[in-house]
Every structure is written in structure tokens, then in C-alpha cells.
Coordinates of C-alpha atoms in Angstrom, one line a residue:
Chain E
M1 CA 33.9 13.1 -34.0
F2 CA 35.0 13.2 -30.5
S3 CA 32.3 13.7 -28.1
P4 CA 33.6 16.3 -24.9
V5 CA 30.2 15.1 -23.2
R6 CA 30.7 11.4 -23.4
L7 CA 34.4 12.2 -21.6
R8 CA 32.3 14.5 -18.7
L9 CA 29.9 11.7 -18.4
A10 CA 32.7 8.7 -18.4
R11 CA 34.5 10.9 -15.9
Q12 CA 31.8 11.7 -13.6
R13 CA 30.5 8.0 -13.8
R14 CA 33.9 7.5 -12.0
A15 CA 33.6 10.4 -9.4
L16 CA 36.9 11.5 -10.8
T17 CA 38.1 15.7 -10.7
L18 CA 39.6 16.5 -14.1
T19 CA 43.2 16.5 -11.6
K20 CA 42.2 13.5 -10.2
L21 CA 41.8 11.8 -14.1
A22 CA 45.0 13.5 -15.1
D23 CA 46.9 11.6 -12.6
L24 CA 45.6 8.5 -13.1
S25 CA 45.1 8.5 -16.8
G26 CA 48.8 9.9 -17.6
V27 CA 47.2 12.6 -19.8
S28 CA 47.8 16.6 -18.8
L29 CA 45.2 18.3 -17.0
R30 CA 45.2 21.1 -19.4
S31 CA 44.6 18.8 -22.3
L32 CA 41.8 16.9 -20.2
S33 CA 40.9 20.3 -20.1
N34 CA 40.6 21.1 -23.4
Y35 CA 39.2 17.9 -24.5
E36 CA 36.0 18.5 -22.4
N37 CA 35.5 22.2 -23.0
N38 CA 34.7 21.3 -26.6
A39 CA 38.2 22.7 -27.7
I40 CA 39.8 22.4 -31.0
E41 CA 42.4 19.9 -29.4
Q42 CA 41.4 16.4 -30.0
P43 CA 43.2 13.3 -28.3
T44 CA 46.0 11.7 -29.8
E45 CA 45.2 7.9 -30.0
E46 CA 47.5 7.4 -26.9
S47 CA 45.4 9.4 -25.2
L48 CA 42.0 8.0 -26.2
R49 CA 43.9 4.8 -24.8
K50 CA 45.0 5.9 -21.8
L51 CA 41.4 7.7 -21.2
A52 CA 39.6 4.6 -22.1
E53 CA 41.7 2.6 -20.1
T54 CA 40.8 4.9 -17.1
L55 CA 37.3 5.2 -17.5
G56 CA 36.7 1.6 -18.3
V57 CA 35.4 2.2 -21.9
R58 CA 36.2 1.3 -25.2
P59 CA 38.2 4.1 -27.2
D60 CA 35.2 4.1 -29.7
Y61 CA 32.7 4.9 -26.8
F62 CA 34.0 9.1 -27.4
Y63 CA 33.0 8.9 -30.6
R64 CA 29.3 7.5 -30.6
D65 CA 26.1 9.7 -31.3
E66 CA 26.0 12.7 -29.1
V67 CA 24.2 12.0 -26.0
D68 CA 22.0 14.6 -23.9
P69 CA 22.6 14.1 -20.2
V70 CA 20.5 14.4 -17.7
A71 CA 20.3 17.7 -16.1
V72 CA 20.0 17.8 -12.4
E73 CA 17.1 20.4 -12.6
A74 CA 14.7 17.5 -13.7
V75 CA 15.7 15.2 -11.3
S76 CA 14.2 14.7 -7.9
F77 CA 17.0 14.0 -5.7
R78 CA 16.1 13.2 -1.7
K79 CA 18.2 14.9 0.8
L80 CA 20.0 16.4 -2.1
S81 CA 21.9 18.7 0.4
K82 CA 23.7 15.7 2.1
T83 CA 24.8 14.6 -1.5
S84 CA 28.4 15.9 -2.9
A85 CA 28.2 17.2 -6.1
S86 CA 30.9 14.3 -7.5
K87 CA 28.3 11.7 -5.9
R88 CA 25.7 13.6 -7.3
D89 CA 27.0 13.9 -10.7
A90 CA 28.2 10.2 -10.8
A91 CA 24.7 9.4 -10.5
L92 CA 23.2 11.5 -13.3
A93 CA 25.8 10.4 -15.4
S94 CA 24.9 6.4 -14.4
A95 CA 21.2 7.7 -14.9
T96 CA 22.7 9.3 -19.0
L97 CA 24.2 5.5 -19.2
A98 CA 20.8 3.7 -18.5
L99 CA 18.9 5.7 -20.8
E100 CA 21.2 4.4 -23.5
F101 CA 20.7 1.1 -21.8
F102 CA 17.2 1.4 -22.4
G103 CA 17.5 2.9 -25.7
I104 CA 18.4 -0.5 -26.9
V105 CA 16.0 -2.3 -24.8
D106 CA 13.4 -0.7 -26.5
R107 CA 14.7 -1.4 -29.9
H108 CA 14.2 -5.1 -29.2
F109 CA 10.9 -5.5 -26.9
R110 CA 7.5 -3.6 -27.1
L111 CA 8.1 -2.4 -22.8
P112 CA 4.5 -1.3 -21.0
E113 CA 3.6 2.3 -22.3
P114 CA 3.8 4.7 -19.5
S115 CA 0.1 5.6 -17.7
I116 CA 1.2 7.5 -14.7
P117 CA -1.5 9.6 -13.6
T118 CA -0.7 13.5 -12.7
F119 CA -2.1 15.0 -9.7
D120 CA -0.5 18.3 -9.3
K121 CA -3.3 19.9 -7.3
L122 CA -4.0 17.6 -4.7
A123 CA -2.7 17.2 -1.4
P124 CA -0.4 14.0 -1.1
D125 CA -3.2 11.5 0.6
Q126 CA -5.8 12.6 -1.9
G127 CA -3.4 12.3 -4.9
A128 CA -2.5 8.3 -3.7
E129 CA -5.9 7.7 -2.8
L130 CA -6.6 8.6 -6.4
V131 CA -3.7 6.9 -8.1
R132 CA -5.2 3.6 -6.0
Q133 CA -8.7 3.7 -7.3
R134 CA -7.3 4.5 -11.0
W135 CA -5.0 1.3 -10.7
G136 CA -7.7 -0.6 -9.1
L137 CA -5.9 -1.3 -5.8
G138 CA -8.2 -0.9 -3.3
D139 CA -7.1 -0.5 0.2
R140 CA -5.1 -3.8 0.4
P141 CA -1.1 -3.8 0.6
I142 CA 0.7 -3.7 -2.7
T143 CA 2.2 -6.7 -3.5
N144 CA 5.7 -5.4 -5.3
M145 CA 6.2 -1.6 -6.4
V146 CA 8.8 -2.9 -8.6
H147 CA 6.8 -4.9 -10.4
L148 CA 3.2 -2.4 -10.2
L149 CA 5.6 0.4 -11.5
E150 CA 6.8 -1.8 -14.2
S151 CA 3.4 -2.7 -15.4
K152 CA 2.7 1.3 -15.5
G153 CA 5.8 1.6 -17.8
V154 CA 8.0 3.1 -15.2
R155 CA 11.8 2.0 -15.9
V156 CA 13.2 0.8 -12.5
V157 CA 16.8 1.1 -12.1
S158 CA 19.3 0.3 -9.7
L159 CA 21.8 3.2 -8.2
G160 CA 24.1 0.5 -7.8
P161 CA 26.5 -0.4 -4.8
H162 CA 28.9 3.2 -5.2
H163 CA 25.9 5.2 -4.4
S164 CA 24.8 3.9 -0.9
D165 CA 24.6 7.5 0.5
I166 CA 21.3 8.5 -2.4
D167 CA 18.4 7.1 -1.6
A168 CA 16.6 7.3 -4.7
F169 CA 15.2 9.9 -7.7
C170 CA 13.6 10.0 -10.9
F171 CA 12.5 12.0 -13.9
Y172 CA 10.9 11.5 -17.0
R173 CA 12.6 11.4 -20.4
D174 CA 10.4 11.7 -23.6
A175 CA 7.6 11.3 -21.7
V176 CA 9.1 8.2 -20.0
P177 CA 9.2 7.7 -16.4
Y178 CA 12.5 6.7 -14.8
V179 CA 13.2 5.6 -11.0
F180 CA 16.5 5.0 -9.5
V181 CA 16.6 3.2 -6.3
N182 CA 18.9 2.1 -3.9
T183 CA 19.0 -1.6 -3.7
M184 CA 21.4 -1.7 -0.8
K185 CA 18.8 -1.0 1.4
S186 CA 16.3 -2.9 3.4
G187 CA 13.1 -4.2 0.8
E188 CA 11.0 -2.3 3.5
R189 CA 12.7 1.3 2.3
Q190 CA 13.5 0.3 -1.2
R191 CA 9.4 0.3 -1.4
F192 CA 9.2 3.5 0.6
D193 CA 11.7 5.1 -2.0
I194 CA 9.9 4.0 -4.8
A195 CA 6.4 5.1 -3.4
H196 CA 8.3 8.3 -2.7
E197 CA 9.5 8.9 -6.2
L198 CA 6.0 7.6 -7.7
G199 CA 5.0 10.6 -5.1
H200 CA 6.9 13.1 -7.0
L201 CA 6.1 11.4 -10.8
V202 CA 1.9 12.2 -9.6
M203 CA 2.5 15.4 -8.1
H204 CA 5.5 17.2 -9.9
D205 CA 5.5 16.1 -13.5
E206 CA 8.1 17.2 -15.4
R207 CA 8.5 20.6 -13.2
D208 CA 12.2 21.4 -12.8
M209 CA 13.2 20.9 -9.8
T210 CA 14.4 23.9 -7.8
P211 CA 16.3 23.8 -4.3
S212 CA 13.9 26.7 -3.0
D213 CA 11.2 24.3 -2.9
S214 CA 13.2 20.8 -2.5
R215 CA 11.9 21.2 1.5
D216 CA 8.3 21.3 0.6
R217 CA 8.2 18.6 -2.3
E218 CA 10.2 16.1 -0.2
A219 CA 7.5 16.2 2.6
E220 CA 4.9 16.2 0.1
A221 CA 6.5 12.9 -2.0
N222 CA 7.3 11.3 1.4
A223 CA 3.1 12.0 2.9
F224 CA 2.1 10.4 -0.7
A225 CA 4.2 7.2 -0.4
A226 CA 2.9 6.8 3.6
A227 CA -0.7 7.4 2.0
F228 CA 0.1 5.4 -1.1
L229 CA 1.7 2.0 1.0
M230 CA -0.8 2.6 3.9
P231 CA -4.0 3.7 2.9
A232 CA -5.9 5.5 5.6
S233 CA -8.7 3.2 5.3
G234 CA -7.3 -0.2 5.6
L235 CA -5.7 0.5 8.3
H236 CA -8.5 2.1 9.7
A237 CA -10.0 -0.9 9.3
Q238 CA -7.3 -3.2 11.5
A239 CA -8.3 -2.0 15.0
L240 CA -4.7 -0.9 14.8
W241 CA -5.5 1.9 18.2
G242 CA -2.8 1.8 20.4
A243 CA -1.2 -0.9 18.9
S244 CA 1.6 -2.9 21.0
L245 CA 4.9 -3.9 19.2
Q246 CA 3.8 -7.3 18.4
K247 CA 1.0 -5.8 16.7
I248 CA 3.0 -3.0 14.7
T249 CA 5.3 -5.6 13.7
A250 CA 2.5 -7.8 12.1
A251 CA 0.8 -5.0 10.7
K252 CA 4.6 -4.0 8.9
R253 CA 4.9 -7.3 7.7
H254 CA 1.5 -7.3 6.3
W255 CA 1.6 -4.0 4.6
K256 CA 5.5 -4.6 3.8
V257 CA 6.7 -1.3 5.3
S258 CA 9.4 -0.6 7.8
A259 CA 8.8 -0.6 11.6
M260 CA 9.3 3.0 11.9
A261 CA 7.0 4.0 8.9
M262 CA 4.0 2.3 10.3
S263 CA 4.7 3.5 13.5
H264 CA 4.7 7.2 12.2
R265 CA 1.6 6.8 10.2
L266 CA -0.2 5.3 12.9
H267 CA 0.6 8.3 14.7
E268 CA -0.4 10.8 11.7
L269 CA -3.6 8.8 11.6
G270 CA -4.3 9.6 15.5
L271 CA -4.2 5.7 16.2
L272 CA -0.9 5.8 18.5
N273 CA -1.3 9.0 20.5
D274 CA 1.7 11.3 21.3
W275 CA 3.0 9.1 24.4
Q276 CA 2.3 5.8 22.5
Y277 CA 4.5 6.9 19.8
R278 CA 7.3 7.7 21.5
S279 CA 7.8 4.9 23.7
T280 CA 7.2 2.7 20.5
V281 CA 9.8 5.1 19.0
V282 CA 12.3 4.2 22.0
A283 CA 11.4 0.3 21.9
L284 CA 11.7 0.3 18.2
S285 CA 15.2 1.9 18.3
K286 CA 16.7 -0.5 21.1
A287 CA 15.2 -3.2 19.0
G288 CA 17.6 -2.4 16.1
Y289 CA 14.6 -1.0 13.9
R290 CA 16.2 2.5 13.4
S291 CA 18.9 1.2 11.1
S292 CA 18.0 -1.9 10.1
E293 CA 14.7 -4.1 9.4
P294 CA 15.2 -7.5 11.7
G295 CA 13.2 -10.0 9.8
G296 CA 12.5 -8.1 7.0
M297 CA 11.2 -8.9 3.5
V298 CA 13.3 -10.4 0.5
P299 CA 13.9 -7.1 -1.6
E300 CA 11.9 -6.5 -4.6
T301 CA 13.0 -7.3 -8.1
S302 CA 12.8 -6.5 -11.7
Q303 CA 9.8 -8.5 -13.8
L304 CA 10.8 -6.4 -16.4
L305 CA 14.7 -6.8 -16.7
R306 CA 14.3 -10.3 -15.7
K307 CA 12.2 -11.1 -19.0
V308 CA 14.2 -8.4 -21.2
M309 CA 17.8 -10.3 -20.1
F310 CA 16.5 -14.0 -19.4
G311 CA 13.4 -14.3 -21.6
P312 CA 13.9 -16.4 -24.8
T313 CA 15.0 -13.6 -26.7
G314 CA 16.5 -11.9 -24.2
I315 CA 19.4 -9.7 -24.6
S316 CA 22.6 -10.0 -22.3
L317 CA 24.3 -7.1 -20.7
G318 CA 27.4 -8.4 -22.5
T319 CA 25.5 -7.4 -25.5
V320 CA 24.4 -4.0 -24.6
A321 CA 27.5 -3.5 -23.2
T322 CA 29.5 -4.0 -26.5
E323 CA 26.7 -2.2 -28.4
L324 CA 27.2 0.8 -25.9
A325 CA 31.3 0.4 -26.0
V326 CA 30.8 0.7 -22.1
S327 CA 32.2 -2.2 -19.5
A328 CA 29.3 -4.7 -18.8
H329 CA 30.8 -4.2 -14.9
D330 CA 29.4 -0.5 -15.3
L331 CA 25.7 -1.8 -16.5
G332 CA 25.6 -4.6 -13.9
S333 CA 25.5 -1.8 -11.9
L334 CA 22.1 -0.5 -13.5
V335 CA 20.8 -3.7 -12.7
H336 CA 22.3 -4.5 -9.4
G337 CA 19.8 -5.9 -7.0
L338 CA 17.0 -6.1 -9.7
V339 CA 18.4 -9.5 -11.2
P340 CA 21.0 -11.8 -10.7
V341 CA 24.1 -10.7 -13.0
A342 CA 27.6 -12.4 -12.2
A343 CA 30.0 -11.0 -9.9
Chain R
M1 CA -41.4 -20.6 22.6
A2 CA -38.2 -18.9 24.1
I3 CA -35.6 -21.5 25.6
T4 CA -33.0 -20.7 28.2
Q5 CA -29.1 -21.0 28.1
L6 CA -29.3 -20.7 24.7
F7 CA -26.2 -18.2 24.5
L8 CA -23.3 -20.6 25.4
P9 CA -19.6 -20.1 24.7
G10 CA -18.7 -20.6 20.8
S11 CA -18.4 -23.9 19.9
P12 CA -17.7 -25.9 16.6
D13 CA -21.5 -26.2 16.3
D14 CA -22.1 -22.6 16.1
E15 CA -19.7 -22.2 12.9
A16 CA -21.3 -25.1 11.7
R17 CA -24.8 -23.1 12.2
L18 CA -22.8 -20.3 11.0
A19 CA -22.1 -21.6 7.4
E20 CA -25.5 -23.3 6.9
Y21 CA -26.6 -19.6 6.3
G22 CA -22.9 -19.3 4.2
L23 CA -21.8 -17.0 7.6
S24 CA -18.8 -16.9 9.6
S25 CA -17.3 -15.1 12.9
A26 CA -14.7 -14.3 10.5
D27 CA -17.1 -12.5 8.3
F28 CA -18.7 -10.7 11.2
H29 CA -15.1 -9.8 12.3
D30 CA -14.7 -8.3 9.0
A31 CA -17.5 -6.3 9.1
F32 CA -17.7 -4.8 13.0
R33 CA -13.5 -4.2 12.7
P34 CA -13.8 -1.1 11.2
G35 CA -16.7 0.5 12.8
L36 CA -15.0 -1.3 16.7
S37 CA -11.7 0.8 15.3
R38 CA -13.5 4.1 14.4
A39 CA -15.6 3.8 17.9
V40 CA -12.6 3.6 19.9
D41 CA -10.6 6.2 18.8
R42 CA -13.7 8.8 19.2
T43 CA -12.2 11.5 21.6
E44 CA -14.6 13.3 24.2
L45 CA -15.1 16.2 22.0
A46 CA -17.7 13.7 20.2
P47 CA -21.3 13.7 20.4
A48 CA -22.1 11.0 23.1
N49 CA -23.6 8.7 20.8
A50 CA -21.2 8.6 18.1
A51 CA -19.6 5.9 19.3
G52 CA -22.4 3.4 18.9
T53 CA -23.2 5.1 15.6
D54 CA -20.2 4.4 14.0
L55 CA -20.6 0.8 15.6
Y56 CA -24.0 0.6 13.6
N57 CA -23.8 2.3 11.0
D58 CA -20.1 1.0 9.4
S59 CA -20.8 -2.6 10.2
F60 CA -24.1 -2.9 8.6
E61 CA -22.3 -1.2 5.7
F62 CA -19.6 -3.5 5.8
L63 CA -21.2 -6.6 6.6
A64 CA -24.0 -5.8 3.6
Q65 CA -20.8 -5.2 1.1
I66 CA -19.4 -8.8 2.7
L67 CA -23.0 -10.5 2.0
V68 CA -24.0 -8.9 -1.1
T69 CA -21.6 -10.6 -3.0
R70 CA -22.8 -13.5 -2.2
G71 CA -26.4 -12.7 -3.2
W72 CA -27.7 -11.4 0.0
R73 CA -30.4 -8.6 -0.4
K74 CA -30.4 -5.4 1.8
V75 CA -34.1 -4.3 2.6
V76 CA -35.3 -1.6 4.6
T77 CA -38.3 -3.2 6.7
M78 CA -40.3 -0.5 8.6
G79 CA -37.3 1.8 8.7
Q80 CA -35.4 -1.2 9.8
P81 CA -32.2 -2.1 7.7
R82 CA -32.1 -5.8 7.0
L83 CA -30.3 -8.3 5.0
V84 CA -32.0 -11.1 3.4
H85 CA -30.5 -14.3 2.6
P86 CA -30.7 -15.2 -0.9
D87 CA -32.7 -18.6 -0.5
G88 CA -34.8 -16.5 2.3
L89 CA -33.4 -18.9 4.8
I90 CA -32.5 -15.8 7.5
Q91 CA -33.0 -12.2 7.6
L92 CA -30.6 -10.5 9.7
A93 CA -30.9 -6.7 11.7
L94 CA -27.7 -5.5 13.7
S95 CA -28.8 -4.3 17.2
S96 CA -26.5 -3.3 20.3
A97 CA -27.7 -5.1 23.5
I98 CA -26.1 -5.7 27.1
D99 CA -25.5 -9.2 28.3
V100 CA -24.5 -10.6 24.8
A101 CA -21.8 -13.0 26.2
D102 CA -22.4 -13.2 30.0
P103 CA -20.7 -15.8 32.0
D104 CA -23.7 -16.6 33.7
H105 CA -25.5 -18.8 30.8
R106 CA -29.0 -18.2 32.9
V107 CA -28.3 -14.1 31.9
K108 CA -30.1 -13.7 28.2
P109 CA -28.8 -10.9 26.1
K110 CA -31.5 -7.5 26.3
T111 CA -31.4 -5.4 22.8
R112 CA -31.8 -1.5 23.1
R113 CA -35.6 -0.7 22.7
K114 CA -36.5 -2.2 19.1
G115 CA -39.2 -1.0 17.3
P116 CA -42.4 -2.8 15.6
A117 CA -40.2 -3.8 12.7
T118 CA -39.0 -6.2 15.4
Q119 CA -42.0 -6.8 16.8
R120 CA -43.7 -7.6 13.7
S121 CA -40.6 -10.7 13.2
L122 CA -40.5 -12.1 16.7
D123 CA -40.9 -15.9 16.6
N124 CA -43.8 -16.4 19.1
E125 CA -47.0 -17.8 18.4
A126 CA -49.0 -15.1 20.7
P127 CA -51.3 -12.6 18.8
K128 CA -49.5 -9.7 17.1
G129 CA -52.6 -7.1 18.9
L130 CA -51.4 -8.4 21.9
Q131 CA -47.9 -7.2 22.1
P132 CA -46.6 -4.2 23.6
L133 CA -46.3 -2.0 21.1
P134 CA -49.0 -0.4 18.8
L135 CA -48.4 -2.1 15.2
P136 CA -48.7 0.1 12.6
E137 CA -49.7 -1.1 9.0
W138 CA -46.8 -3.5 7.8
V139 CA -44.9 -2.2 5.4
I140 CA -41.9 -3.5 3.4
N141 CA -40.4 -0.8 1.4
D142 CA -38.7 -3.4 -0.7
T143 CA -40.3 -5.9 -3.0
L144 CA -39.1 -9.0 -2.4
P145 CA -39.9 -12.8 -4.3
P146 CA -42.4 -14.6 -2.1
K147 CA -39.7 -16.8 -0.8
L148 CA -37.3 -14.1 0.7
N149 CA -40.8 -12.4 2.4
G150 CA -41.2 -14.9 5.1
A151 CA -37.2 -15.4 6.3
P152 CA -36.9 -15.3 9.8
L153 CA -35.5 -12.4 11.5
W154 CA -32.5 -12.8 13.6
L155 CA -30.8 -10.1 15.1
A156 CA -26.8 -9.4 15.2
L157 CA -26.0 -8.7 18.6
Y158 CA -23.1 -6.7 19.6
E159 CA -22.0 -5.8 23.1
R160 CA -18.9 -3.5 23.4
Q161 CA -16.6 -4.0 26.2
G162 CA -13.8 -1.5 25.9
N163 CA -11.7 -2.6 22.5
S164 CA -13.7 -5.9 22.5
L165 CA -16.8 -6.5 21.1
N166 CA -19.1 -9.7 22.4
L167 CA -21.2 -10.9 19.4
A168 CA -24.0 -13.4 18.7
L169 CA -26.9 -14.0 16.3
G170 CA -30.6 -14.5 18.2
R171 CA -33.6 -15.2 17.0
P172 CA -36.2 -12.3 19.4
A173 CA -38.9 -14.0 21.1
E174 CA -40.6 -11.8 22.9
M175 CA -40.4 -7.9 23.9
N176 CA -40.9 -6.2 27.1
A177 CA -43.5 -3.5 27.7
S178 CA -40.3 -0.9 27.2
G179 CA -40.0 -2.0 23.6
H180 CA -36.4 -4.5 24.7
V181 CA -36.1 -7.8 23.4
V182 CA -35.7 -10.1 26.3
A183 CA -36.2 -13.6 24.8
W184 CA -35.3 -15.7 22.5
S185 CA -35.9 -18.9 20.6
D186 CA -32.8 -19.7 19.3
A187 CA -29.1 -18.4 19.3
I188 CA -25.9 -18.8 17.5
S189 CA -22.9 -17.9 19.3
I190 CA -20.2 -15.6 17.8
A191 CA -16.8 -15.7 18.7
R192 CA -15.6 -12.6 20.6
L193 CA -14.0 -9.6 18.1
D194 CA -10.8 -9.0 20.7
G195 CA -9.7 -5.4 19.3
D196 CA -6.3 -6.0 21.2
D197 CA -5.0 -9.7 20.4
D198 CA -6.9 -9.9 17.3
F199 CA -3.9 -10.3 14.6
S200 CA -6.7 -12.3 12.2
V201 CA -6.7 -9.5 9.3
F202 CA -3.1 -10.2 9.1
N203 CA -3.3 -13.2 7.7
S204 CA -4.8 -12.8 4.3
T205 CA -2.7 -13.7 1.7
D206 CA -1.6 -11.8 -1.7
D207 CA -3.7 -11.0 -4.0
G208 CA -1.5 -12.1 -6.7
G209 CA 0.8 -10.1 -8.6
F210 CA 1.3 -7.6 -11.5
D211 CA 2.0 -8.7 -14.8
V212 CA 4.7 -6.5 -16.5
P213 CA 4.4 -7.0 -20.7
V214 CA 7.5 -7.5 -22.4
E215 CA 7.1 -8.7 -26.2
P216 CA 10.3 -8.8 -28.8
R217 CA 9.7 -6.4 -31.8

């Protein structure tokens, strides 16, 4: 049975409108509209071939089992207002493909069980402290955020190189948490994004995301991320009052966060006064820290995907792509920056 | 017997002497750093003695946390918290003082006013009854094995100067009539804790990674 949902997903993954797909594929707009809207009209073999070719899938992709797309309400998008609908839908369609990818991985491997605590009644800094306590992290830097979350049952996925204007997002599907991260950013900013998404998972659980309280949720997740990556007790113990630029850069390397995030946190904790904070930000901006992270860390990679793909009984992207009837290139986007893949 | 010119600038010998007790300057820096940080952060709205209390309370607690993992014990002797070496080689109490690192080596540290617990533990041969403070009955709140009871008392001396701390260990020998320890029978210098230029806290190595268990089905 032809799946209208799969046609829409494949189109959205390419960020194409129906009109654009009609232009590229040579299939009429009216037919495409009928196909997607579950009309009686079924694509001809010729149309299927054209659509598959344009969308980078095999024709049998459209006849695979039905799939439940990731809904926008289930997802916590950062900077949602700055993301166009087509880009947002493309990211969500990729997320749905990731669900299918992990469905196959889960068939072959026993992965860590999800164990993300829920603290939806606490202030962000309290929640962050309790998560640290529960996971036995003390008040020391977290060596690797990707590995930490993977060990707690989170599936960490890349947004791929085509979604550079989206920072990260997360959602639960069948009680399994998924975090999508922009691997084109600096290692420090990726860590903050991942901690931000962890904040959503801990504080906002499986609640639907409504635009009305989006701003509050994002502020809470940011506060959680700052407190989780840079615990107050740890910073207070490091004599960082009125810290010089040299000390801030030493501290940011130690805690593996961006210099801007470190400065903001020190200001938040009262270790930098208003004047010191402003002059620090100005100096950091001049040194290029606002848009990048000079001398930054090597971005973190996925331990789970490495074991799944390159372990003794590893499964290749090509094998999974064949089963899903999609291109290995599309799957490669999901692991981009998290494991080495062929260009 | 009190000896002059004990509190000389830190040297490798001092670290070696600290090591004999299983201690190092870094231990004291780790213990004093949080309290120093809090003390420096205090505003004028805080009570006058808040910064001093931060330093004493936080530093004792952190020092205890560091040392109990090595077998040291916390005891309270006549109200004075102390840390006792596992083999009874030394017991430590904390005391703020002035002139802890005076460049003129003839100037010896002088503690704040101390009580009978310190007086009872002075390292001198004078009859205790001649001491300036009335000596109440000797009370040890904790029951210690005999070998720990005789551990000589040393004071971990600290003197805040802005964002930094001068530090030293001194074995008290004499108190004046006001209860200040003014003479010492032995001393070990501890490297100064410089809050502004201290980058050592960022030198720690990673604690290791997180294992992500993945098994074939």
C-alpha cells in the first residue's frame, strides 16, 4: 500500500514544497497533492520512479510499513521563532528517519536503558544539582556529555550539515529520549546544547511544547545547562571572583564550556560584578569568542554509534540504508560529526 | 623551647617535612580555597566577622574531608576541633594569625586569642599551673586510642591579605597573658595561596569517561 506519509516525509527531508517537487520530478502538482493527501489516486510506476529519484529513496520506500512522524508539539526547539517552517519540518522528517534507524539498531543490539530522572517541580539549578547527585558526578567537570547521556539511555543524533540554523532539539518516543544536536558548532557549544536538551528532558518530560511558554522553557533549560556544566560549588571552590581573562579561559577549558558561557555563569553567581562582566564580554568579543571558540576543544563523538557501526558485529550504514530503502547519504547525516563516515 | 627564625619562606624542605605527615601545600590550598573564595565574596552587608567565619569553618571542613579519607580523625578537644594523624604523629587545629609570612624573619606569627585547649597542648616544660589562663579540667570529648592521645598539637596558621592567604604550620610553645600564642617550638612553611594567580585548580586530570554498554542481541 502506497504511504502518503512517507512521501511527505521524504519531501520534507529535502525541504521541498509540493510545487518545487513537481518542478524537479516532472510529476504534476495536482497528482502530488493527491498522493500526499491520501486521495484515491495512486502513483504510476513512472511517477514512483521519478519521485524516488528526486527524493533520493528507492521506490519501495513508499510501500514500507507506516511510520508515525515526529510531531512539532512533541519537540523542544531552541529558537523556534527563528527557524522557518520548511527547515523545521526537514529536521523533524530527519528525526523520524532517525527513529527508524534506531529501530534497526535496537533489533541488533542491547542498548542502555533510559534512566533520565524527572524533576519538573524544581528550579533549574536545583534540578541540575540533583541530577548530578543521582548520577554521582560530584561537582567536577563532565568529561564527555555525549557519552554521559548515551550511558543513561539517550540516543544522540546529529542534525547533519544542512541544519546549521537549528541548535538542537529533543523528544521522547516510546519512553526513549532522543537528542538532536548541531555538530557544526564548536565542541563547547555542542556540550551546552546537549546539557540544555537534558534540561528539557529532566524538567519538561513528555509535556507537549506550546509556543506560549516556549520562552520560559528555553530560559529554564539554559539555566539548567549552566548549572549542570558549571556547578556553583565547583566554581566557588576555584577562587574565580573578579576573574581575569586569562583565568576565565583557563576555567572554560577546565569545565569544557565556551568563554562566554563561563563569563555569564560567573556573573550569575556574583563572582563577576556588572562592570567586570561587561568588560569581560567586550574583551572576549574582540578576541573572537562571540562567534567562535579560539583554541577550543575537539568536539565530542558518539561511543554508542561507534560500537554499533564499527564493533566486531557492527552494522554498516549501507546495510541499514538498504533495509530502510533510503540513501546511505541521508543516514550519514544522522551520524555526521558523531562518528567518522565516508565523504 | 621557643626558637626564633622558624618561619622562613617555603622551601623544598618544608614540602618534605609536610610529606612526613602525609601532607602537602596543595592539601592546604584545596582546603582553604573555598573559604577564601567565600570570604572575598562577602559584601559590606554581611556581619563583620562573616569572612573570618567562612575561612575558619569552610577550611576546617574541607581539610577534614581531605584528611579523613587518609585515615585521619576529627576530634573535639575542649571545644577545639582538631584533626589527628592516623599514627598519632601530629594533630592539627586551625587558627588565624598575623605576621604569618612577615618578610622580617625575626617577626613571629601571633595568633588570635586561644583557649585552654591550646594552652594545655603547648610544647614547653613550664608547669601548666603557671600558664596565664586558668586551666579547667582536661576534657577530651572523643575517646581516642592511647597512641593518638599524645599527638603533638600544631596550628595551621592562616592570614588573609586581600585575595591571598599566608599559610604556615606552627607548634605553639608560649602564650602571653592575653591568650595569644606568641612563641613557637617548630614551624613548617606552606606555599602562599594566591587567589589571583592560582591556576593549579585547573590542572586536574579527567576522572575518566563514561562507558556506554552496547551488546549484540
